[in-house]
mmCIF file of C-alpha atoms in Angstrom:
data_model
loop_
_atom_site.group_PDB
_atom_site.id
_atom_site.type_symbol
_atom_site.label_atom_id
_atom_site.label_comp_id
_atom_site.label_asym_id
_atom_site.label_seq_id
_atom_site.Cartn_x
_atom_site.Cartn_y
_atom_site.Cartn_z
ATOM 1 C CA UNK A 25 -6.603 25.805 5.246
ATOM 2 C CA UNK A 26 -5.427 22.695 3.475
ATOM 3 C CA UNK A 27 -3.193 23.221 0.421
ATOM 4 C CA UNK A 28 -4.736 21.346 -2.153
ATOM 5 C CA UNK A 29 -2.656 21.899 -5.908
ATOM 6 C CA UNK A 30 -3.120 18.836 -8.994
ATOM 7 C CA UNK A 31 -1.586 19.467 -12.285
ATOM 8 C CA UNK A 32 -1.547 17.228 -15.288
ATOM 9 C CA UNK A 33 0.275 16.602 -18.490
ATOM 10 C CA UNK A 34 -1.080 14.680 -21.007
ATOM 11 C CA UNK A 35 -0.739 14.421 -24.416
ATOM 12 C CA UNK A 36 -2.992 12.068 -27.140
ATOM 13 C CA UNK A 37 -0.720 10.341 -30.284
ATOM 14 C CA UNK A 38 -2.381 8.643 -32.916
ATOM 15 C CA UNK A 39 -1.125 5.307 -32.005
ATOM 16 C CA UNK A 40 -2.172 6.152 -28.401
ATOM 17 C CA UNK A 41 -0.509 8.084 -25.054
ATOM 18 C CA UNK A 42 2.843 8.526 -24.800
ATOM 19 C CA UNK A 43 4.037 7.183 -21.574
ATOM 20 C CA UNK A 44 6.430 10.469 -21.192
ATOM 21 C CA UNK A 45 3.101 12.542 -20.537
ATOM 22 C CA UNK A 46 1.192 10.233 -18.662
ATOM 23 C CA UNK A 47 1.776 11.730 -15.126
ATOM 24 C CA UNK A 48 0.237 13.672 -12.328
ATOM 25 C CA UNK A 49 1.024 16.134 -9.556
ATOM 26 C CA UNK A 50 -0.463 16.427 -5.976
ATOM 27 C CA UNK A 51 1.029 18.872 -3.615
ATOM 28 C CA UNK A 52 -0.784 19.241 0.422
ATOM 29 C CA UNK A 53 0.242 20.359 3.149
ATOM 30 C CA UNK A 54 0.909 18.158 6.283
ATOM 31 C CA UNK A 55 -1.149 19.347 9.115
ATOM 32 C CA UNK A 56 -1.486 18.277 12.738
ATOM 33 C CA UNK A 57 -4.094 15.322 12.270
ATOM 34 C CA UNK A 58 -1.830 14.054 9.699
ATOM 35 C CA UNK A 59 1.061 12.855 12.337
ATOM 36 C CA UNK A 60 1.019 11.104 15.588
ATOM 37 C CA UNK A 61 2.139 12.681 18.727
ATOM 38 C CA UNK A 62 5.767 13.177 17.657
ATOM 39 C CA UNK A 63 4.669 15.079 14.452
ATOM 40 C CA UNK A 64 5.652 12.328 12.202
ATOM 41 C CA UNK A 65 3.196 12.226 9.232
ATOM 42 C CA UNK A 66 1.744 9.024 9.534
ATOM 43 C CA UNK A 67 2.373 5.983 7.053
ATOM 44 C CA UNK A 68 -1.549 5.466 6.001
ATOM 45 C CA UNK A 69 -1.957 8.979 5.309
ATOM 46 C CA UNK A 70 1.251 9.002 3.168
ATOM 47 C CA UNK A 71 -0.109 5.910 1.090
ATOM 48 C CA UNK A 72 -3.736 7.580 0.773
ATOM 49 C CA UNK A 73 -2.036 10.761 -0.773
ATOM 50 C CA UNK A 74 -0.059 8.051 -3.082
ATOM 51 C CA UNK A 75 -3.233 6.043 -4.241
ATOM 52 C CA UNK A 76 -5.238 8.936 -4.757
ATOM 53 C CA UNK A 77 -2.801 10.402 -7.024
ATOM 54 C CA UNK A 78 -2.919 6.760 -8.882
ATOM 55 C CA UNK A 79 -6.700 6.203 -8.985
ATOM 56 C CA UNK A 80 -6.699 9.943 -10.566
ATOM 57 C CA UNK A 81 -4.098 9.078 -13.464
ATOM 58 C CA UNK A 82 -5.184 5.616 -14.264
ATOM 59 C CA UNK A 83 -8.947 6.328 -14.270
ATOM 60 C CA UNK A 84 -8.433 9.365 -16.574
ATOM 61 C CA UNK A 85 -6.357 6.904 -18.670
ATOM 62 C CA UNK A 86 -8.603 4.413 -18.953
ATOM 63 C CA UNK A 87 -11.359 6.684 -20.661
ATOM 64 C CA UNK A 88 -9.150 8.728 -22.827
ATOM 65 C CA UNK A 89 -10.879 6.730 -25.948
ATOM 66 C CA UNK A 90 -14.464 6.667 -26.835
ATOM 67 C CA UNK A 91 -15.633 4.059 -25.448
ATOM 68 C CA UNK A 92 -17.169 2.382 -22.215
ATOM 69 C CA UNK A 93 -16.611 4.309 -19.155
ATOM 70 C CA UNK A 94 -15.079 2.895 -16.103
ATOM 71 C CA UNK A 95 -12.836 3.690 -12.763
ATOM 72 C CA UNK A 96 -9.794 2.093 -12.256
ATOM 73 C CA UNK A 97 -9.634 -0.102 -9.003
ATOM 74 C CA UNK A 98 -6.834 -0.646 -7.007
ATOM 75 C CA UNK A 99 -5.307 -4.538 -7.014
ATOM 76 C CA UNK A 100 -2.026 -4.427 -5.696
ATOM 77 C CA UNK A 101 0.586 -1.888 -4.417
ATOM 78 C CA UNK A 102 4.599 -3.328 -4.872
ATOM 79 C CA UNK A 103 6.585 -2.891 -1.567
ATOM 80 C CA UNK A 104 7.064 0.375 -1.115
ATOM 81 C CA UNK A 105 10.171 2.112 1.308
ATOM 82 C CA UNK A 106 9.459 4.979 3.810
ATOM 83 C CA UNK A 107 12.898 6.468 2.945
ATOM 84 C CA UNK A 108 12.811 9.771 5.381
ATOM 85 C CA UNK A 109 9.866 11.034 8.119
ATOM 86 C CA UNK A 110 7.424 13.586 6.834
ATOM 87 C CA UNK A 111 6.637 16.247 9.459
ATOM 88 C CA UNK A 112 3.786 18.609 10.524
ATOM 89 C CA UNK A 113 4.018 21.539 7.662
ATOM 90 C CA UNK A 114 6.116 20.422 5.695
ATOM 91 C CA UNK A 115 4.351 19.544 1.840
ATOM 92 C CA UNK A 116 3.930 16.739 0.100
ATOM 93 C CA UNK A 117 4.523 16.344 -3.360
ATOM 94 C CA UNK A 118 3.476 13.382 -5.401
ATOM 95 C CA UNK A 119 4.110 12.644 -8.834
ATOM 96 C CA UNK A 120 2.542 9.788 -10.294
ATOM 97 C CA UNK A 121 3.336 8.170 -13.913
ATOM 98 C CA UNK A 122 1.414 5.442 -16.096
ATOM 99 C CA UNK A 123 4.841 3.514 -16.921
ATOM 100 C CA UNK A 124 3.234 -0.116 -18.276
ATOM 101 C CA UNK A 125 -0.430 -1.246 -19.443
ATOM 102 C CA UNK A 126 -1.568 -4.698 -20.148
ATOM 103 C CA UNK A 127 -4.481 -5.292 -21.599
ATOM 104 C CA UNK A 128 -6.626 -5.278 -18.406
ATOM 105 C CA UNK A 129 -4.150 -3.019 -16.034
ATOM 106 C CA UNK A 130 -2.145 -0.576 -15.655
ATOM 107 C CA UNK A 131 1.357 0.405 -13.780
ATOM 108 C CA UNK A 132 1.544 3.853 -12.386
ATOM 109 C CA UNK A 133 4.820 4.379 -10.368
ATOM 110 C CA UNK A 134 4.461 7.372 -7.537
ATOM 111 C CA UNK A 135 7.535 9.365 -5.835
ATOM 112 C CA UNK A 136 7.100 11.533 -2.954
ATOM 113 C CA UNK A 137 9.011 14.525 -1.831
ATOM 114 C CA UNK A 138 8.980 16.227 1.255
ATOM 115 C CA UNK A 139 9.291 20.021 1.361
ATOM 116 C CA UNK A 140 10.013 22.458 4.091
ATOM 117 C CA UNK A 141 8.406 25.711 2.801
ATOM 118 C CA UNK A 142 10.589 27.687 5.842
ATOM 119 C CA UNK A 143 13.666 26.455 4.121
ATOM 120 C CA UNK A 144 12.967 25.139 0.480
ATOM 121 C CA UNK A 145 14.946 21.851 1.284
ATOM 122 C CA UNK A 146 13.454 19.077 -0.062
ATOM 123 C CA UNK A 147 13.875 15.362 -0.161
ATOM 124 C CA UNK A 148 12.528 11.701 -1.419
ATOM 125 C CA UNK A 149 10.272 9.586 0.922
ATOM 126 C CA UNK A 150 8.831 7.337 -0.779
ATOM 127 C CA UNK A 151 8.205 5.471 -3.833
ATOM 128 C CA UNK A 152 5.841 3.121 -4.601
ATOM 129 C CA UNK A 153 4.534 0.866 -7.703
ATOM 130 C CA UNK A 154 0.671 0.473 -7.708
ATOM 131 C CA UNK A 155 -1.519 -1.490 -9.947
ATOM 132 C CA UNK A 156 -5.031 -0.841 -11.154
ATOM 133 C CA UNK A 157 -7.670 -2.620 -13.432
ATOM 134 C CA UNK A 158 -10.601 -0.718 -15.000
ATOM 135 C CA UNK A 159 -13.627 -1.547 -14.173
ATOM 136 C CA UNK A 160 -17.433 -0.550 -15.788
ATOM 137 C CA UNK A 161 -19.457 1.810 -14.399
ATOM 138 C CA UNK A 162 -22.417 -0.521 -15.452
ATOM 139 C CA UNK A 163 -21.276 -3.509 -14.628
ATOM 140 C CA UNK A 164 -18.598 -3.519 -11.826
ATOM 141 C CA UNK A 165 -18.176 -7.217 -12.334
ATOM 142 C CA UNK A 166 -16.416 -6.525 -15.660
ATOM 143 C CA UNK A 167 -13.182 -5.124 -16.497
ATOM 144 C CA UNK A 168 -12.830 -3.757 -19.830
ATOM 145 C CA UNK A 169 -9.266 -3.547 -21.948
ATOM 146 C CA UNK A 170 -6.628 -0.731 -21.261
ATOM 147 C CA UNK A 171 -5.681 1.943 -23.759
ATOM 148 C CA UNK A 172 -2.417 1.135 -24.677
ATOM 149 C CA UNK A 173 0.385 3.786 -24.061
ATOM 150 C CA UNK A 174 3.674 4.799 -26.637
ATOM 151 C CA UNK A 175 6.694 3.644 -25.116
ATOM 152 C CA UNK A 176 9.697 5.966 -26.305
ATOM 153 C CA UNK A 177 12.342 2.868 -26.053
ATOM 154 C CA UNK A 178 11.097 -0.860 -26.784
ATOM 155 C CA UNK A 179 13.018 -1.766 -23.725
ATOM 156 C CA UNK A 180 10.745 -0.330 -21.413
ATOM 157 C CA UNK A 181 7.183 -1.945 -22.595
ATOM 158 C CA UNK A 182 9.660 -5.249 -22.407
ATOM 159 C CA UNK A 183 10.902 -4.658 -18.789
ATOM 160 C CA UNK A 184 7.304 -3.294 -17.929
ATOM 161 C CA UNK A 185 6.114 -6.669 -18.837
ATOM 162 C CA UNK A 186 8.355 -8.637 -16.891
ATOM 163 C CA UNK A 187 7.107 -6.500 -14.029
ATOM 164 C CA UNK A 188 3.622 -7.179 -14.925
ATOM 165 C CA UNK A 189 3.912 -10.924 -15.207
ATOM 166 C CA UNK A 190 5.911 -10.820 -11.672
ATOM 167 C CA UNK A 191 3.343 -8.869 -10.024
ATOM 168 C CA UNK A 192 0.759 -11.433 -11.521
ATOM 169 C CA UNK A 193 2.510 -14.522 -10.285
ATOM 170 C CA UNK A 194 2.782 -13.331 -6.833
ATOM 171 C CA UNK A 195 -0.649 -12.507 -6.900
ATOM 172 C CA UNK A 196 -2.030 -16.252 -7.510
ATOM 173 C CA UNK A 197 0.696 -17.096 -4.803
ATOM 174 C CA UNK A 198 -0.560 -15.161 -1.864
ATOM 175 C CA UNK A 199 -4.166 -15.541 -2.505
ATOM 176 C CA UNK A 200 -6.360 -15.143 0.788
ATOM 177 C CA UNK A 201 -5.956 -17.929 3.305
ATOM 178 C CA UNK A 202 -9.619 -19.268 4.392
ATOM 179 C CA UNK A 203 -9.939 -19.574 7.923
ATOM 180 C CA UNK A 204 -6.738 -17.337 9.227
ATOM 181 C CA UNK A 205 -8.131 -14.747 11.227
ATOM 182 C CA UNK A 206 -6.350 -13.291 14.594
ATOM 183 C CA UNK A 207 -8.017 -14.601 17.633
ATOM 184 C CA UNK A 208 -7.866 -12.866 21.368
ATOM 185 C CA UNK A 209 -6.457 -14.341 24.106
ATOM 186 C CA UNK A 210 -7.227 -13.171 27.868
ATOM 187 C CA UNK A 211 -4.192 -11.970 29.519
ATOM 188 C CA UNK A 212 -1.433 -12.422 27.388
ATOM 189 C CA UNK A 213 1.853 -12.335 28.341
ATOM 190 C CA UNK A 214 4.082 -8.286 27.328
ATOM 191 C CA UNK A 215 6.272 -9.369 24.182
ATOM 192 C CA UNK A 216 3.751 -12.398 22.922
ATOM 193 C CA UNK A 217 2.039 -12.121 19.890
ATOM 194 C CA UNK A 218 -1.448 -11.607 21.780
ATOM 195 C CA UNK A 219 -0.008 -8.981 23.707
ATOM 196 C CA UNK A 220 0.193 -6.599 20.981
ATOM 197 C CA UNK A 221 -2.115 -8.010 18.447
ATOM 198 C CA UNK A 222 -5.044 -5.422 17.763
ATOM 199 C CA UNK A 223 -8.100 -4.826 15.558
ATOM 200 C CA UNK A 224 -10.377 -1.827 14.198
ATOM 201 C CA UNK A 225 -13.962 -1.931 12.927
ATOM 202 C CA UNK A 226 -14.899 0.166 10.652
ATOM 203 C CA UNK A 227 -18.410 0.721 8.938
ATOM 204 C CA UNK A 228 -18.320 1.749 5.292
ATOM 205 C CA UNK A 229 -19.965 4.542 4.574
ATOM 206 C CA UNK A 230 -20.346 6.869 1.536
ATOM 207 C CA UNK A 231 -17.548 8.994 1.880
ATOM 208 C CA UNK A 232 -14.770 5.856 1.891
ATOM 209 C CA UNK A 233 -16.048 5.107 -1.682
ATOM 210 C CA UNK A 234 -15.838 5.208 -5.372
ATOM 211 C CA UNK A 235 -18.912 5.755 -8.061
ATOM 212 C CA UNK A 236 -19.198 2.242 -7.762
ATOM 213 C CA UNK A 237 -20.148 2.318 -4.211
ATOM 214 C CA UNK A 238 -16.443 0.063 -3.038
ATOM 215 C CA UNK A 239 -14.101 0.842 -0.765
ATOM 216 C CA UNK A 240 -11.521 3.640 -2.017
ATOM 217 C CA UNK A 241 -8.338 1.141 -1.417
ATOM 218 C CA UNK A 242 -6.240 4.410 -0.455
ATOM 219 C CA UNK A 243 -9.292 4.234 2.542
ATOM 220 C CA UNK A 244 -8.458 0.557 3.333
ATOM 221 C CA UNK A 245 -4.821 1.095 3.206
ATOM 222 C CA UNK A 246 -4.208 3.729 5.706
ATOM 223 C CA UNK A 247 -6.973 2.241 8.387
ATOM 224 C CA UNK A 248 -4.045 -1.155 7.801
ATOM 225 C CA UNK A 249 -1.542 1.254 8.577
ATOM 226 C CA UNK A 250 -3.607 2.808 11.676
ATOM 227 C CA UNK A 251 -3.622 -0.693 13.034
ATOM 228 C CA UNK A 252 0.032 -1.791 12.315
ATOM 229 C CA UNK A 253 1.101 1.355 14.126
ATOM 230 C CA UNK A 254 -1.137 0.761 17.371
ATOM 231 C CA UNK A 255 0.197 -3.023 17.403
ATOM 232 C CA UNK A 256 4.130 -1.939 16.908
ATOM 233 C CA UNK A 257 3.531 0.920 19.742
ATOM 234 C CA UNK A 258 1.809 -1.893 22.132
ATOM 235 C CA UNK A 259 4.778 -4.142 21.663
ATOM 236 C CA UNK A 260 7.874 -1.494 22.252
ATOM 237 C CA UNK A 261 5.275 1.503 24.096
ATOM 238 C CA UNK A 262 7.954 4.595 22.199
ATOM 239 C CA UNK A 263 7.387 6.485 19.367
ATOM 240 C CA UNK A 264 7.375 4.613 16.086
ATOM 241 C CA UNK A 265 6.988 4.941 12.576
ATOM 242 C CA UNK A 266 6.259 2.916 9.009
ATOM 243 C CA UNK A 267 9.660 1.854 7.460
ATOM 244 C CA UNK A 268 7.737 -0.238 4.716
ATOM 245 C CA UNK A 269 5.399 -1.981 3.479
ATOM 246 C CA UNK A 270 5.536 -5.098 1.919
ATOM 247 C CA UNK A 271 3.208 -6.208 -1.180
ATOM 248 C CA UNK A 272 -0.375 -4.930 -0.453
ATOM 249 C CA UNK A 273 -3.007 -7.553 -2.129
ATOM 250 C CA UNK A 274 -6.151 -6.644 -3.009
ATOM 251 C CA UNK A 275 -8.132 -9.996 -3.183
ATOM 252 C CA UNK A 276 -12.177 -8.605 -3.600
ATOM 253 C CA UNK A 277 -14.034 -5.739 -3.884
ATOM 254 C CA UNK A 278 -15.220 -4.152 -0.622
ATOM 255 C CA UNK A 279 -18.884 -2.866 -0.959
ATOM 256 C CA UNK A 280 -20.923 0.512 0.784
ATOM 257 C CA UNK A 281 -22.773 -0.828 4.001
ATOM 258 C CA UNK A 282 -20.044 -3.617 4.685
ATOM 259 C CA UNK A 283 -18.351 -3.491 7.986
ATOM 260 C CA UNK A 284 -14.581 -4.395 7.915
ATOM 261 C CA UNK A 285 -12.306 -5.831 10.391
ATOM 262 C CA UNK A 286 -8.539 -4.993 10.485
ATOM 263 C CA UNK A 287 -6.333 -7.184 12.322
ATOM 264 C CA UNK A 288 -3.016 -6.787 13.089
ATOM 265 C CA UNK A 289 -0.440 -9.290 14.821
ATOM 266 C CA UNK A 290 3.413 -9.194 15.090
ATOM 267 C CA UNK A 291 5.047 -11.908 13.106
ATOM 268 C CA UNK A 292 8.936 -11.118 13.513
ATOM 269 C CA UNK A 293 11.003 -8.694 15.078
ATOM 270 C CA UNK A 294 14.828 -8.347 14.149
ATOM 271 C CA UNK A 295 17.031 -5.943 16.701
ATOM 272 C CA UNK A 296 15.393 -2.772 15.331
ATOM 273 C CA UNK A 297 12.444 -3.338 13.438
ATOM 274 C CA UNK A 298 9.255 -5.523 13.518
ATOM 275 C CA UNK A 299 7.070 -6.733 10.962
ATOM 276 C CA UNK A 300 3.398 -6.860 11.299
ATOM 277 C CA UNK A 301 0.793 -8.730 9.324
ATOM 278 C CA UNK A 302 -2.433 -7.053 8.780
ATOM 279 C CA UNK A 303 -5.591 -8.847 7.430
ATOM 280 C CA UNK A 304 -8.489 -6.899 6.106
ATOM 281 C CA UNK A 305 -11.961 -9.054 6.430
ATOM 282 C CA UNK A 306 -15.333 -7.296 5.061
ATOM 283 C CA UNK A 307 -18.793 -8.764 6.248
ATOM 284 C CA UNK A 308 -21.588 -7.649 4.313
ATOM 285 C CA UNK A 309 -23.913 -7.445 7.006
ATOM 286 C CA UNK A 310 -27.027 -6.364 4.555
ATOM 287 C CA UNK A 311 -26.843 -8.906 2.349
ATOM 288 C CA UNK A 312 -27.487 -12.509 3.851
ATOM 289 C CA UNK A 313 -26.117 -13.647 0.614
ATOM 290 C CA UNK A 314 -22.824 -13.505 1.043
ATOM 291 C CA UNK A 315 -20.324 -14.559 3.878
ATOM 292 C CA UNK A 316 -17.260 -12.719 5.739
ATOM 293 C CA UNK A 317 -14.449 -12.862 3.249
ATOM 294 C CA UNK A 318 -10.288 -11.869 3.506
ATOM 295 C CA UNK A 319 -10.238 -8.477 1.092
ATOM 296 C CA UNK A 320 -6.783 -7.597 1.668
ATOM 297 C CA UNK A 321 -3.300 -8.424 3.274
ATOM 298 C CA UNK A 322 0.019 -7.473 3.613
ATOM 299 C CA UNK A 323 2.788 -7.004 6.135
ATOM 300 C CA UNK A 324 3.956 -3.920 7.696
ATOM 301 C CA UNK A 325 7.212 -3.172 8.789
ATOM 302 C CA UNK A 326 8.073 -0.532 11.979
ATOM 303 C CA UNK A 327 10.766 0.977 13.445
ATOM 304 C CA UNK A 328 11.345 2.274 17.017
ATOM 305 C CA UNK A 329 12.802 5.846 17.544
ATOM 306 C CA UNK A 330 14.076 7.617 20.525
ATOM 307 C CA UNK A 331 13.136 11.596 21.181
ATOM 308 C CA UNK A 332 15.715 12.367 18.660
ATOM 309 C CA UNK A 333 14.536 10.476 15.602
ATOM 310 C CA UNK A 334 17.275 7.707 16.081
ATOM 311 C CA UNK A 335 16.289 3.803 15.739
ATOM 312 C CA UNK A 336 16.070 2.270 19.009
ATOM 313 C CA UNK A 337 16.576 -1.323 19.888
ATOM 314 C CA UNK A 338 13.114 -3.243 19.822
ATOM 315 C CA UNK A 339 11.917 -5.768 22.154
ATOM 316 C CA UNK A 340 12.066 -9.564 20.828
ATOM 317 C CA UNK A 341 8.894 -11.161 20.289
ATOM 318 C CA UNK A 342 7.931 -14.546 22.475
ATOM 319 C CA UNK A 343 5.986 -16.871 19.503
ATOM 320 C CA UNK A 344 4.518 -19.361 21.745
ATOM 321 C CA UNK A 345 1.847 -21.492 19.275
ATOM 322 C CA UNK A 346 3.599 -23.768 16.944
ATOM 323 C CA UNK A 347 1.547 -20.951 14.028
ATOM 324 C CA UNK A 348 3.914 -18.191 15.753
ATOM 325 C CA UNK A 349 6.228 -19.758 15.234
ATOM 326 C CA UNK A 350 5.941 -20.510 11.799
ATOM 327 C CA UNK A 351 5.071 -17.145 10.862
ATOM 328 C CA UNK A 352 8.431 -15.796 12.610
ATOM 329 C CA UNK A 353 10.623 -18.058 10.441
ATOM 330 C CA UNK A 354 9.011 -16.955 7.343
ATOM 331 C CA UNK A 355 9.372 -13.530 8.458
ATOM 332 C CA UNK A 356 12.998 -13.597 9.302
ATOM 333 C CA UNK A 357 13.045 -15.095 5.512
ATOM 334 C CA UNK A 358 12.059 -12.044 4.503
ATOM 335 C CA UNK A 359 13.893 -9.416 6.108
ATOM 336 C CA UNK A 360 17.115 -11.400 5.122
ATOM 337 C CA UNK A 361 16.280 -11.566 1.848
ATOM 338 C CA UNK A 362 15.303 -7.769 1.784
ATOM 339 C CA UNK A 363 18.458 -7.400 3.629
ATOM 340 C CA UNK A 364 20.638 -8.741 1.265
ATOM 341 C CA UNK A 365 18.780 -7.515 -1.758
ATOM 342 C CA UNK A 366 19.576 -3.899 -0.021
ATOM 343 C CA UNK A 367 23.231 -4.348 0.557
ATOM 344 C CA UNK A 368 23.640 -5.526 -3.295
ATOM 345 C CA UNK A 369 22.138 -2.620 -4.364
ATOM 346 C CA UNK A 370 24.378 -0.174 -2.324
ATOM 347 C CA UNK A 371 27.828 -2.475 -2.909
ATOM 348 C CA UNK A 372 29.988 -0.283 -5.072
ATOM 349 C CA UNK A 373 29.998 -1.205 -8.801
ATOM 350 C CA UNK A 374 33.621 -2.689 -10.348
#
């Protein structure tokens, strides 16, 4: 039987909610549809369990004042590090905290702990910075203003806005791209981009949704995840598993009734990891109305491991179109930059 546990702390001030008791607890237990053949708990199920925990906090939030009320929608999750595997049986715990609200969003940051219930050990897997927006429950077109939150240091609200005008810059900058969509090629050559490139489609039904009849994005985000994972296993054929994910962007709503196409592709591979970009396109086939249009994106990042859990070496991808190409540059961009941004942090302090 699944182990199902939320608790919550939250307490009202006159000027508003303090930002100490803004959080939320989810504990569940990882079962055997959870993980992929080698028991590893898979990545999309992982970052359902996170945004879940999210949409609850921020929603309950965001109608703590009389007022209009509304569910908060996912727009963007920060990159966010698998730090250790999650097994069959072990439990999950995820704490979620409101940390930052803007007028029109809100900042809850999530951790993730692993626990072995044989043992007691426990350890961190993830964390993860997601942003929401409320939006009405009459009119899901509008997005009404944030209760604003106590800080308990004025340095926080000021580093939470630096975050928040960060997050909203990168936004405008990776915008949808009209017209990129992942073609197939007939018999592609084994380490080429079309070799391992893959897509799902999925029909929306009732139970992937909100009130508002859209897409729960913890829903979208672990069918991404599903199809990262099948395109990383094509290209190396071992057992893999999510080491990150980079920026998740949330570009329009996704409606009940749409069908949605995932596509994944491999962009870069370094000696033992590969990044894949996955593009999320909705087509709302009952409404003549409206065209196919890019909902999401963001890029995946995989790892190889051998029957003991150890990184293996991963095969280098062949980028044959002059777009391949391009793409691999500006994905070895990025893993040296993450690179070097991780070896500052762990450089010892003078």
């Amino acid at each position: 039987m699944l182990l199902l546990q939320r608790a919550l702390s939250l307490q009202v001030c006159r000027k508003g909610v303090t930002e100490a008791c803004l959080r939320e607890k989810v504990k569940q237990i990882m079962r055997p549809d959870d993980a992929n053949v080698a028991g590893n708990v898979h990545g999309g199920t992982i970052l359902k369990m996170i945004e879940e925990a999210g949409v609850i906090i921020s929603t309950r939030h965001c109608n703590s004042q009389n007022g209009e009320r509304c569910v908060a929608a996912l727009a963007r999750v920060e990159r966010t590090d698998f730090l250790s595997p999650m097994c069959i049986g072990e439990v999950a715990h995820v704490s979620a905290e409101i940390t930052y609200t803007s007028k029109h969003s809100v900042e809850v940051q999530v951790h993730v702990m692993s626990e072995n219930i044989l043992t007691g050990t426990k350890k961190l897997t993830n964390k993860a910075t997601l942003w929401y927006v409320p939006l009405s429950l009459k009119n899901v077109d509008k997005v009404l203003e944030v209760p604003p939150i106590v800080y308990s240091r004025q340095e926080l609200e000021e580093e939470g806005r630096k975050r928040y005008e960060a997050q909203k810059l990168e936004r405008m900058e990776t915008k949808w791209r009209n017209g990129d969509i992942v073609q197939p090629v007939l018999n592609p050559e084994p380490n080429t981009v079309s070799y391992s490139q893959s897509s799902l489609i999925h029909l929306v039904g009732p139970s992937d949704c909100t009130l508002h009849g859209f897409v729960h994005g913890g829903v979208t985000m672990k069918l991404m995840d599903e199809v990262a994972g099948i395109v990383a296993a094509r290209h190396c054929k071992t057992n893999i598993v999510t080491a990150s994910v980079d920026a998740i962007n949330f570009h329009d709503k996704i409606r009940k009734g749409c069908v949605i196409t995932i596509s994944g592709r491999m962009t870069f591979t370094s000696n033992k990891s590969m990044e894949i970009e996955v593009l999320v396109d909705a087509d709302p086939v009952v409404d003549n109305s409206q065209k196919r249009y890019r909902a999401a994106s963001a890029f995946f990042t995989y790892v190889s491991l051998n029957q003991d859990g150890k990184p293996l070496p991963v095969p280098q991808l062949v980028p044959e179109t002059e777009d391949e190409k391009k793409r691999f540059e500006e994905g070895k961009g990025r893993y040296l930059q993450m690179k070097a941004k991780r070896q500052g942090h762990t450089e010892p302090q003078p």
